[in-house]
Amino acid sequence: MRARAPGSSANLGPGFDTLALALDLHVEVELEPAAALEVHAEGEGAELPTDRSHLAVRVAAEVLGHERFRLRVRSAIPVGRGLGSSAAVAAAAAGAAGAGPEDALAIAARLDGHAENAAASVFGGLVAATVLDTGTVCSPFPLDPALALVLLVPDRRLATEEARAALPAHVDHGDAAFNLGRMALLLAGLADAGRLRPEATADRLHQNQRGRLFPEAHALLDGLVAAGARAACWSGAGPSLLAFCTEFDADRISAAGALLLAEHGVPGRALRLGVDPAGLVVEG
């Protein structure tokens, strides 16, 4: 069995731990029976240990109930960049092992710990996800097909644990209300690009608090908007940054993003991407 799942950008500014968008960057997991465990990894994350500690192995073993399989992982999703690589690996491994979409979502959300990333990897598109007493649930939202994405991917990594540790233990009531209002603006703007405005990705819960971990982020985000992006935000816990634009101006903003990285001394790449609408795809 072979399965493919997309990476994702979560939070999207105000939608902390709730919203995620599936990206046109993928991981593929191929699984076949074997006398004993074999693991092969290519592409992004290939430097990680290829033993039973690998996330794909843990997921496949949970679905199958044994480790008598050969596993090949090929990934184009940079690791430790806020692009949902772990959730994508978990979703693809679950699919390759024979789990259906709902089971793949439950497994990926539990083992990765981010329900919104898992939901985007399994179902694609723009989603909100949360965990109820009965399990993880996902709700899709409409997305204007005219929208395009530009992603700035620094060469540096930022561990999710470190980014999470930068956040305060308590949230001010006014800050929570601020984010709810901006999230409503964001969802309306993502459904209709003509209504998308820079303020829609404003946030008081996580982006500024994580700024000390990536001091250049604020200037890069402002530069993307100044170059014509409709809005810009951190991708997940960072350090990747996401800009929303249209197909008409995506190439120009991607070029501006590359110049911004160079101007601020941040080695990395500017990528023009689309949204993955399909999510988890399994082939027999």
XYZ file of C-alpha atoms in Angstrom:
284
model
C 0.000 0.000 0.000
C 1.134 3.524 -0.746
C -0.296 6.697 0.784
C 0.394 10.390 0.311
C -0.503 13.244 2.672
C 0.117 17.005 2.540
C 1.887 19.182 5.043
C 0.007 22.090 6.547
C 0.132 25.599 7.939
C -1.719 25.866 11.239
C -3.008 28.806 13.291
C -3.014 31.213 10.295
C -2.632 34.057 12.757
C -5.709 34.217 15.025
C -6.830 30.577 14.716
C -4.449 29.257 17.378
C -4.603 25.448 17.690
C -7.795 25.502 15.598
C -7.304 26.384 11.913
C -5.039 24.713 9.372
C -4.502 24.807 5.637
C -3.213 21.840 3.611
C -0.163 22.703 1.514
C 1.036 21.410 -1.828
C 4.023 19.767 -0.102
C 3.738 16.047 0.485
C 5.073 12.980 2.213
C 4.620 9.520 0.727
C 4.721 6.316 2.758
C 4.918 2.917 1.106
C 4.350 -0.251 3.142
C 4.698 -3.915 2.239
C 4.987 -7.164 4.231
C 8.461 -8.302 5.305
C 9.976 -10.882 7.619
C 11.261 -8.160 9.933
C 11.100 -4.392 10.227
C 12.902 -2.409 7.525
C 12.773 1.381 7.259
C 14.072 3.547 4.423
C 13.780 7.343 4.369
C 14.448 9.814 1.560
C 14.225 13.581 1.259
C 13.333 15.846 4.165
C 13.793 14.163 7.534
C 15.971 11.385 6.101
C 18.524 12.085 8.845
C 16.105 10.905 11.562
C 16.667 7.418 13.055
C 15.225 4.709 10.821
C 14.217 2.287 13.549
C 11.075 1.533 15.556
C 11.238 5.025 17.084
C 10.340 6.567 13.706
C 6.840 8.061 13.800
C 5.763 6.221 10.647
C 6.792 2.897 12.199
C 4.921 3.610 15.424
C 1.771 4.520 13.512
C 1.903 1.544 11.137
C 2.638 -0.860 13.997
C -0.355 0.457 15.935
C -2.675 -0.069 12.959
C -1.303 -3.493 12.008
C -0.505 -4.813 15.484
C 3.001 -5.968 14.477
C 6.273 -4.755 12.956
C 6.693 -7.276 10.146
C 6.771 -4.774 7.329
C 9.044 -2.802 5.053
C 8.460 0.939 5.158
C 9.686 3.605 2.759
C 9.178 7.291 3.554
C 9.742 10.024 0.963
C 9.135 13.560 2.127
C 9.264 17.035 0.597
C 8.082 18.695 3.836
C 10.874 20.457 5.766
C 11.103 19.256 9.361
C 10.937 21.643 12.310
C 9.676 24.562 10.214
C 6.020 24.784 11.274
C 4.767 22.903 8.219
C 3.001 19.955 9.843
C 5.549 17.345 8.795
C 4.847 15.020 11.747
C 1.083 15.073 11.252
C 1.549 14.377 7.535
C 3.856 11.427 8.222
C 1.422 10.015 10.766
C -1.548 10.393 8.404
C 0.299 8.822 5.470
C 1.593 5.945 7.578
C -1.893 5.237 8.920
C -3.301 5.252 5.387
C -0.553 2.983 4.061
C -1.271 0.545 6.890
C -4.946 0.401 5.913
C -6.624 2.850 8.285
C -9.615 4.759 6.965
C -9.778 8.576 7.056
C -11.481 8.877 10.451
C -9.068 6.415 12.056
C -6.116 8.122 10.359
C -7.290 11.457 11.785
C -7.655 10.044 15.294
C -4.248 8.368 15.227
C -2.405 11.326 13.703
C -4.042 13.812 16.091
C -3.170 11.712 19.121
C 0.418 10.844 18.214
C 1.314 14.232 16.737
C -0.665 16.211 19.282
C -2.070 18.767 16.813
C -5.604 17.988 15.709
C -5.732 20.849 13.196
C -2.569 19.746 11.363
C -3.798 16.158 11.327
C -7.182 17.217 9.931
C -5.591 19.226 7.120
C -3.320 16.311 6.212
C -6.202 13.836 6.156
C -8.968 15.928 4.558
C -7.098 18.702 2.710
C -8.204 22.284 2.128
C -8.965 24.749 4.912
C -10.192 23.128 8.116
C -10.902 23.712 11.769
C -10.430 20.837 14.183
C -10.982 20.197 17.839
C -11.035 17.266 20.234
C -14.360 16.373 21.845
C -15.088 13.706 24.436
C -16.047 11.471 21.498
C -12.837 12.135 19.567
C -11.336 14.521 17.053
C -13.758 16.327 14.738
C -12.960 18.330 11.617
C -14.982 21.044 9.881
C -14.058 22.228 6.354
C -14.352 25.870 5.314
C -14.681 27.368 1.824
C -11.562 28.710 0.150
C -11.488 31.142 -2.758
C -9.830 29.322 -5.711
C -8.175 32.595 -6.727
C -5.969 32.502 -3.630
C -2.329 31.444 -3.863
C 0.316 31.023 -1.181
C 3.885 32.212 -0.767
C 5.896 30.498 1.930
C 9.167 31.745 3.400
C 11.071 28.749 4.778
C 14.196 29.680 6.783
C 17.028 27.193 6.901
C 16.882 27.295 10.709
C 14.651 24.985 12.711
C 12.378 25.861 15.610
C 11.253 23.015 17.840
C 7.529 23.047 18.585
C 8.293 22.438 22.262
C 10.474 25.555 22.410
C 7.854 27.628 20.601
C 5.131 26.364 22.947
C 7.269 27.172 25.997
C 7.399 30.833 24.915
C 3.648 31.219 25.474
C 2.110 32.489 28.725
C 0.082 30.126 30.879
C -2.954 32.439 30.934
C -4.710 34.557 28.303
C -6.317 37.950 28.852
C -10.051 38.063 28.107
C -9.570 41.014 25.755
C -6.862 39.181 23.827
C -9.120 36.141 23.397
C -11.917 38.341 22.066
C -9.455 40.108 19.748
C -8.456 36.768 18.205
C -12.024 35.579 17.786
C -12.916 38.709 15.874
C -9.866 38.465 13.626
C -10.547 34.782 12.970
C -14.023 35.675 11.722
C -12.469 38.254 9.382
C -9.940 35.683 8.212
C -12.486 32.984 7.388
C -14.577 35.485 5.432
C -11.501 36.671 3.538
C -10.281 33.188 2.724
C -13.701 32.379 1.274
C -13.678 35.599 -0.768
C -10.213 36.970 -1.527
C -11.660 40.404 -2.232
C -12.515 40.665 1.473
C -9.141 39.512 2.780
C -7.196 42.251 4.539
C -3.907 42.314 6.505
C -5.682 42.761 9.841
C -7.333 39.354 9.421
C -4.142 37.537 10.451
C -3.493 39.766 13.484
C -3.042 37.813 16.701
C -2.366 38.374 20.395
C -1.959 34.788 21.588
C 1.241 33.443 20.073
C 2.983 35.314 17.242
C 4.403 38.262 19.195
C 5.238 35.987 22.130
C 7.354 33.821 19.828
C 9.040 36.802 18.219
C 12.154 36.530 20.388
C 12.752 33.071 18.889
C 12.730 34.565 15.367
C 13.429 38.309 15.676
C 13.337 38.903 11.935
C 9.794 37.554 11.571
C 7.984 40.835 12.189
C 9.909 42.725 9.520
C 9.518 39.857 7.046
C 5.757 39.742 7.570
C 5.468 43.513 7.164
C 7.605 43.286 4.020
C 5.354 40.646 2.477
C 2.280 42.815 3.026
C 4.108 45.879 1.696
C 4.960 43.845 -1.417
C 1.273 43.221 -2.046
C 0.305 40.140 -0.021
C -3.315 40.254 1.146
C -2.231 39.045 4.597
C 0.706 37.239 6.214
C 1.310 35.184 9.356
C 3.479 32.598 11.044
C 3.028 29.058 9.741
C 2.245 26.961 12.786
C 4.913 27.449 15.438
C 7.317 28.809 12.815
C 9.809 29.749 11.741
C 8.179 29.485 8.293
C 6.009 32.449 7.325
C 2.923 32.314 5.115
C 1.595 35.019 2.786
C -1.818 34.958 1.132
C -2.011 36.448 -2.352
C -3.707 35.781 -5.679
C -2.501 33.804 -8.666
C -1.992 37.115 -10.454
C 0.634 38.429 -8.017
C 2.074 35.233 -6.508
C 5.267 35.207 -8.605
C 6.001 38.827 -7.777
C 5.457 38.320 -4.062
C 7.547 35.151 -4.084
C 10.412 37.103 -5.649
C 9.933 39.868 -3.077
C 10.008 37.253 -0.318
C 13.354 35.925 -1.520
C 14.755 39.466 -1.495
C 13.380 40.064 2.009
C 15.121 36.960 3.324
C 18.399 38.143 1.832
C 17.969 41.721 3.097
C 17.394 40.535 6.652
C 20.200 37.981 6.596
C 17.935 34.947 6.893
C 19.121 32.009 4.769
C 16.126 30.193 3.348
C 13.725 29.777 0.447
C 10.652 31.530 -0.884
C 8.165 29.032 -2.312
C 5.050 29.650 -4.354
C 2.538 26.993 -3.396
C -1.033 25.976 -3.880
C -3.493 24.439 -1.452
C -3.842 20.665 -1.473
C -7.590 20.001 -1.777
C -7.487 16.211 -1.474
C -5.643 15.385 1.748
C -4.783 11.747 2.326
C -4.684 9.663 -0.860
C -4.218 5.886 -0.630
C -3.310 3.555 -3.490
C -3.477 -0.204 -3.276
